[in-house]
PDB file of C-alpha atoms in Angstrom:
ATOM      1  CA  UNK A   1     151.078 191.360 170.954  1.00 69.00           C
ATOM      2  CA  UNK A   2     154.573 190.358 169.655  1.00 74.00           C
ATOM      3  CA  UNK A   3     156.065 193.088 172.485  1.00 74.00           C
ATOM      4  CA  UNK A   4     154.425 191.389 175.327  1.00 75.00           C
ATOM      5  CA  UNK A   5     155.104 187.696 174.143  1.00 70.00           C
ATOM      6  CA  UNK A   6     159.132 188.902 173.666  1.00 71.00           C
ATOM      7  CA  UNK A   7     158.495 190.480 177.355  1.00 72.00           C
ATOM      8  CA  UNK A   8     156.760 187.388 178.862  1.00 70.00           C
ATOM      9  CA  UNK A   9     159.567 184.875 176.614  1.00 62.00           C
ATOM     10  CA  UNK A  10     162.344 187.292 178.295  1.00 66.00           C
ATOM     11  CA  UNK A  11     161.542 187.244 181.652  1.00 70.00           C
ATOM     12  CA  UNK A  12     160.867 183.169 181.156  1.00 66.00           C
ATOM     13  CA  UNK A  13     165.044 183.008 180.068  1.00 69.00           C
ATOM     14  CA  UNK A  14     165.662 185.151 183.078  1.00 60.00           C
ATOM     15  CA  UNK A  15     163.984 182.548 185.406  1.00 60.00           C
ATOM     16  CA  UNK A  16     165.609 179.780 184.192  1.00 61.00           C
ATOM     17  CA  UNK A  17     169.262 181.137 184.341  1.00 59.00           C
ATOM     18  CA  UNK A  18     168.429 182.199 187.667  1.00 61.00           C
ATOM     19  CA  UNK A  19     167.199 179.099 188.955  1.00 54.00           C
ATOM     20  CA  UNK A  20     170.006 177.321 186.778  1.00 49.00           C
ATOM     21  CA  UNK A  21     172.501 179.677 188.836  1.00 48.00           C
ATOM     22  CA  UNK A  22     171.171 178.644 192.152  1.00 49.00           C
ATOM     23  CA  UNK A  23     171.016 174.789 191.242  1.00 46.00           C
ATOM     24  CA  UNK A  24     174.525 175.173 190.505  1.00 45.00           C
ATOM     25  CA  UNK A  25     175.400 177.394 193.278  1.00 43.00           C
ATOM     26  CA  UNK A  26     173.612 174.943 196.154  1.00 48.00           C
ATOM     27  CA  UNK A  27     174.895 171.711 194.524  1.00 49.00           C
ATOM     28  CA  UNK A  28     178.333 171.880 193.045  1.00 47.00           C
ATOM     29  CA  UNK A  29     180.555 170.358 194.636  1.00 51.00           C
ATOM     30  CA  UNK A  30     182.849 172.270 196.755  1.00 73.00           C
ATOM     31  CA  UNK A  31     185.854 170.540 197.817  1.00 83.00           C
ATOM     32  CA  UNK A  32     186.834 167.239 196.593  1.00 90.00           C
ATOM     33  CA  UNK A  33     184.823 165.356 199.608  1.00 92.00           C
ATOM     34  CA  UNK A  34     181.556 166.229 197.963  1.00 93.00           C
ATOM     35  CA  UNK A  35     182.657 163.811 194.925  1.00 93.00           C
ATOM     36  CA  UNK A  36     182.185 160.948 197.663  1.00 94.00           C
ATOM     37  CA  UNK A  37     179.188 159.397 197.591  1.00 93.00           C
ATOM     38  CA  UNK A  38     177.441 158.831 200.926  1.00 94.00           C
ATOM     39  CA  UNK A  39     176.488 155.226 200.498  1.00 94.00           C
ATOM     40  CA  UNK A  40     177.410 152.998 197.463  1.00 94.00           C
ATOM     41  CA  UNK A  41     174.702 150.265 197.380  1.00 91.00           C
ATOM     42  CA  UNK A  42     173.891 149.264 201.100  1.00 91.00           C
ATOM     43  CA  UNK A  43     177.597 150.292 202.160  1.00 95.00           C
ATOM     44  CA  UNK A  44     177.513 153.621 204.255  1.00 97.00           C
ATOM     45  CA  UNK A  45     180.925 156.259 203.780  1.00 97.00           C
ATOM     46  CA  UNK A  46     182.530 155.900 207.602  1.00 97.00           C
ATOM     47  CA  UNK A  47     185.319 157.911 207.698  1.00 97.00           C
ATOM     48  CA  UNK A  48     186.892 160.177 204.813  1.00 97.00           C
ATOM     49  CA  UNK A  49     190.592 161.363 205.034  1.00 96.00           C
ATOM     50  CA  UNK A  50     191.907 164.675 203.478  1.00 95.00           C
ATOM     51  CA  UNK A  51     194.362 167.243 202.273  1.00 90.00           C
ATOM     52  CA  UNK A  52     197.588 166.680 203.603  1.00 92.00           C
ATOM     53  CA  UNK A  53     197.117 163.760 205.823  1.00 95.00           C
ATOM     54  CA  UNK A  54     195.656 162.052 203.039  1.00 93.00           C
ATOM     55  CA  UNK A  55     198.810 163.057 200.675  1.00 91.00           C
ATOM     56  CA  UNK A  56     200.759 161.707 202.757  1.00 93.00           C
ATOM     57  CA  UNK A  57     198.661 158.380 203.154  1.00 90.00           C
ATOM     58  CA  UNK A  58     199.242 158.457 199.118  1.00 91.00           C
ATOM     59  CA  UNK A  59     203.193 158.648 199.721  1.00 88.00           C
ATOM     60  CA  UNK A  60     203.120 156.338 202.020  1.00 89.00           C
ATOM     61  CA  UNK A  61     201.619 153.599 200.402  1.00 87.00           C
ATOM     62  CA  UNK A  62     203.100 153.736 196.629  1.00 83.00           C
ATOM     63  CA  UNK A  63     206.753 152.970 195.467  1.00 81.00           C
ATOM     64  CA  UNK A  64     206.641 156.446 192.931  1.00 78.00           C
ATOM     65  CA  UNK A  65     206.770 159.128 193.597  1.00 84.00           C
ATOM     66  CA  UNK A  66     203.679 161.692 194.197  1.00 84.00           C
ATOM     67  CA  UNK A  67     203.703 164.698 191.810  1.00 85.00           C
ATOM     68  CA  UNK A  68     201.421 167.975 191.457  1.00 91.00           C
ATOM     69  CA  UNK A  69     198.916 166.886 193.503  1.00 93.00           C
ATOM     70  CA  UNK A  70     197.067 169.952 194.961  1.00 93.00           C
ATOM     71  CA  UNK A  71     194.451 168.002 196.693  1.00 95.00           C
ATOM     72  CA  UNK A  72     193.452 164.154 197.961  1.00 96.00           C
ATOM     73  CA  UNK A  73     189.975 162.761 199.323  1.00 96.00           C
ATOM     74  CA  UNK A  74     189.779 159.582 200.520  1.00 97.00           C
ATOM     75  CA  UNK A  75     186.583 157.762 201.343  1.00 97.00           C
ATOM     76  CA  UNK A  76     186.372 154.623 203.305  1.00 97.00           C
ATOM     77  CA  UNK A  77     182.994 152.830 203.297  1.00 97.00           C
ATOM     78  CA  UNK A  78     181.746 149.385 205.146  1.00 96.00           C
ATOM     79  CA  UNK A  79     182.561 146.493 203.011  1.00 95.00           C
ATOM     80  CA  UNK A  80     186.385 147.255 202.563  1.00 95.00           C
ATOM     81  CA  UNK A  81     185.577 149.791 199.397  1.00 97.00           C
ATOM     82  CA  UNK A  82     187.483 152.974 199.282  1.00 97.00           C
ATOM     83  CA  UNK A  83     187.375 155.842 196.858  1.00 97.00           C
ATOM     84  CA  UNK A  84     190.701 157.803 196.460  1.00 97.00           C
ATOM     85  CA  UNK A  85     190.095 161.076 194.273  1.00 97.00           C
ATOM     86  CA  UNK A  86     192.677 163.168 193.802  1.00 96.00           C
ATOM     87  CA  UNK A  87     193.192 166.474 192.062  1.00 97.00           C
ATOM     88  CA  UNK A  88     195.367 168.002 189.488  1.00 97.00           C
ATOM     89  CA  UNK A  89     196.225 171.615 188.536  1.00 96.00           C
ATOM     90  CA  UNK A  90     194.607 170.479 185.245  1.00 96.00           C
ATOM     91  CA  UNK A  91     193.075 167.904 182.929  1.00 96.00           C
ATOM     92  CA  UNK A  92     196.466 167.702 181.386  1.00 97.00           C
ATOM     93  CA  UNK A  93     198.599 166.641 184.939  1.00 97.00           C
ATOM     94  CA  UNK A  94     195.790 164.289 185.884  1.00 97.00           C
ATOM     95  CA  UNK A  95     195.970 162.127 182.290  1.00 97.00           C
ATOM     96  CA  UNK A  96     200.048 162.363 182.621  1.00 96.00           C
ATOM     97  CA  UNK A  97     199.746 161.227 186.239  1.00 96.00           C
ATOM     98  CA  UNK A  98     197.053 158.514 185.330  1.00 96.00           C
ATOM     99  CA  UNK A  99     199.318 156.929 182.596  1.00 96.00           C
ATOM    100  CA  UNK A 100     202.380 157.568 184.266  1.00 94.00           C
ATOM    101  CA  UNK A 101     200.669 155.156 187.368  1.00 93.00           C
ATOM    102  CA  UNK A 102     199.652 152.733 184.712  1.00 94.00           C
ATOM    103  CA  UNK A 103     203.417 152.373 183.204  1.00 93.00           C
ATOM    104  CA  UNK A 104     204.498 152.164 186.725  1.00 91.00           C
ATOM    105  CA  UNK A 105     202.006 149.088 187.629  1.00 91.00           C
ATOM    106  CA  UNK A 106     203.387 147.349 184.221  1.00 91.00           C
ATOM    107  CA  UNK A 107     207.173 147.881 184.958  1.00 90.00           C
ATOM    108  CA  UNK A 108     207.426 147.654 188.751  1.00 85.00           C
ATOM    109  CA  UNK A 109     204.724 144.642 189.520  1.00 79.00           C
ATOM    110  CA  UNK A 110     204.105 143.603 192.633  1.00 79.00           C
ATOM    111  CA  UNK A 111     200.123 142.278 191.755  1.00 82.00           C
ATOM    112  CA  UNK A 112     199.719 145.422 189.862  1.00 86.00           C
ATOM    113  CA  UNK A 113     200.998 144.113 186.528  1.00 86.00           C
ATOM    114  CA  UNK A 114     198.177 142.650 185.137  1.00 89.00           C
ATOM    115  CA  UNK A 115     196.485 145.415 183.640  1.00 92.00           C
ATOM    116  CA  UNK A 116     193.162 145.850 181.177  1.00 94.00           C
ATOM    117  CA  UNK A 117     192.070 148.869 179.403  1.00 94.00           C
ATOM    118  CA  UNK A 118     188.125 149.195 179.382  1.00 94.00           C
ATOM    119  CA  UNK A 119     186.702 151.694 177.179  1.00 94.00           C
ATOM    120  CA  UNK A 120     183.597 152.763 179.412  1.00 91.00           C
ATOM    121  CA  UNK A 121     181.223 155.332 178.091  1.00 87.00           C
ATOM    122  CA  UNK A 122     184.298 156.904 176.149  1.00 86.00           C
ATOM    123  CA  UNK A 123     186.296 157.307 179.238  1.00 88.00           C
ATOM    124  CA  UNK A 124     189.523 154.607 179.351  1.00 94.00           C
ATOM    125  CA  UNK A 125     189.091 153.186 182.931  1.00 97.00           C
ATOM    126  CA  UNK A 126     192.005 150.547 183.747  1.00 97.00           C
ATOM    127  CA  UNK A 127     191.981 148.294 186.156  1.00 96.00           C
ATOM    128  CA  UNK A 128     194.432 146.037 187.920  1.00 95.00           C
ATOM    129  CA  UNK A 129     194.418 143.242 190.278  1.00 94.00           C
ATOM    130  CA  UNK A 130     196.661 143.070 193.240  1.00 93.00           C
ATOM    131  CA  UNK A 131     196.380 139.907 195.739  1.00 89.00           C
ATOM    132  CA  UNK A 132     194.108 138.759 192.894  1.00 90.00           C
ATOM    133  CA  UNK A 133     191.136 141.634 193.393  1.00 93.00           C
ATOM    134  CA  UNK A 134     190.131 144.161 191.042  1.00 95.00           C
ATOM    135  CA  UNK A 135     190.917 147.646 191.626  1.00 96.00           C
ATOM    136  CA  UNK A 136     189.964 150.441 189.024  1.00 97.00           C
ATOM    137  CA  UNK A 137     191.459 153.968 188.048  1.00 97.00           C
ATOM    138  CA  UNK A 138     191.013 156.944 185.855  1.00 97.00           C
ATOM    139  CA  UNK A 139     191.233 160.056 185.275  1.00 97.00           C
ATOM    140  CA  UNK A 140     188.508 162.596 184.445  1.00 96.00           C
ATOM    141  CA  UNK A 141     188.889 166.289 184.154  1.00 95.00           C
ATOM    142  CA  UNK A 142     191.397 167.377 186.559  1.00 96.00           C
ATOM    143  CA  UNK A 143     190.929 164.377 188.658  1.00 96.00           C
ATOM    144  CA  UNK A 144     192.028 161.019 189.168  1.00 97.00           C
ATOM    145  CA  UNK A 145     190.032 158.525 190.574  1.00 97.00           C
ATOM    146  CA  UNK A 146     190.929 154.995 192.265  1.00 97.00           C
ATOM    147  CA  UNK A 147     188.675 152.542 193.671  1.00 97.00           C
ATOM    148  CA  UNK A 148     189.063 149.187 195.580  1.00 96.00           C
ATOM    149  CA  UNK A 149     185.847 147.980 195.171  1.00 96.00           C
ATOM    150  CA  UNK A 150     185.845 145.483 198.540  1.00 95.00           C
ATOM    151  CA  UNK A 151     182.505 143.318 198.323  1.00 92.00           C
ATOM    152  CA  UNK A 152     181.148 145.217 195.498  1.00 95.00           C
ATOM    153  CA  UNK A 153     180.967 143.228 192.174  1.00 93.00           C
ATOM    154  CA  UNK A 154     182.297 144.087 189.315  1.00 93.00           C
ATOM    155  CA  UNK A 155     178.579 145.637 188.010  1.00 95.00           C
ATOM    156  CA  UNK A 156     178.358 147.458 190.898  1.00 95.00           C
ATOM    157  CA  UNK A 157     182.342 148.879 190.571  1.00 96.00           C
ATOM    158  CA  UNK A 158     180.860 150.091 187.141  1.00 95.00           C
ATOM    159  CA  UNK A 159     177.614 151.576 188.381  1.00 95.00           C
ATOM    160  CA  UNK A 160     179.845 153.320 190.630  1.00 95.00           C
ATOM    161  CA  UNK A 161     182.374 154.695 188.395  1.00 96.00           C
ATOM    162  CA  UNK A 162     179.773 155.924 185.778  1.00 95.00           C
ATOM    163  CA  UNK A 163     177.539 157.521 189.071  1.00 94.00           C
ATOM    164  CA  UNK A 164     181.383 159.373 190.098  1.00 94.00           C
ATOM    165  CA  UNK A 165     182.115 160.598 186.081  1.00 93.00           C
ATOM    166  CA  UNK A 166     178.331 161.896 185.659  1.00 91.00           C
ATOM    167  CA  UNK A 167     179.103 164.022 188.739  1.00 89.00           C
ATOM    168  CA  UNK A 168     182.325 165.197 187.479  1.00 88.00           C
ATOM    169  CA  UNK A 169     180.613 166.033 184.286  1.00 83.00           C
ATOM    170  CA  UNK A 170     177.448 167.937 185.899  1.00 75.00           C
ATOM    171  CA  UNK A 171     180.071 170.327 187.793  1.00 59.00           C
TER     172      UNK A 171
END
């Protein structure tokens, strides 16, 4: 009796690490794109820029420079909200990079000197207002994340942002 229940217990722990597996294998997210959600509250993505045309939108539109980046995703939705994730060699780079970005909005101004720290479900999520509108960035994992919310409210902005680190913190 206690061979067969082992047996039966057995092939139940094979199962579920082989159905585990396959989750995992069908849903992880393969490049950075599939971090984007496809609609963030009734705003659909439109258009979502990437690897080096998207680095290069990066250079383009900061005064610092651009360091160790190995990839960039960009997601622009209806509603003027955009998602900018962008990817690290590791967790390390991405929280150097993140704090390095934060110094720079302090010293260098230009709308991005007012900046709060929120402590969000242990993660420390800044966020900044140029032209007088909230934008927020962080950095989880090997990633950095920065979103202008558009016409998304502040409760929304931190719907999103906990929806975006869950993800992260599935795969």
């Amino acid at each position: 009796m206690i061979k067969r229940l082992s047996i039966i217990v057995s092939i139940f722990i094979a199962l579920v690490l082989i159905a585990g597996g396959g989750f995992y294998w069908l849903f992880h997210p393969k490049t950075l794109q599939d971090y984007l959600p496809r609609q963030v509250e009734n705003l659909k993505l439109i258009r979502v820029t990437l690897g080096p045309e998207a680095i290069e939108l990066a250079r383009a539109s900061h005064i610092g420079r651009i360091e160790s980046v190995s990839d960039l995703a960009i997601g622009y939705y209806e509603g003027d909200l955009s998602i900018w994730i962008t990817k690290y060699p590791d967790a390390s780079k991405a929280r150097s990079e993140t704090e390095r970005m934060a110094e720079a909005m302090l010293r260098f101004g230009r709308g991005f000197e007012d900046l709060k720290e929120i402590k969000m479900d242990g993660e420390m999520v800044y966020q900044t207002f140029p032209g007088g509108e909230p934008h927020y960035f962080w950095q989880k994992e090997n990633l950095m994340i920065y979103i202008i919310p558009g016409r998304i409210g502040e409760k929304e902005a931190m719907g999103l942002i906990r929806k975006i680190n869950r993800k992260i913190s599935i795969f």
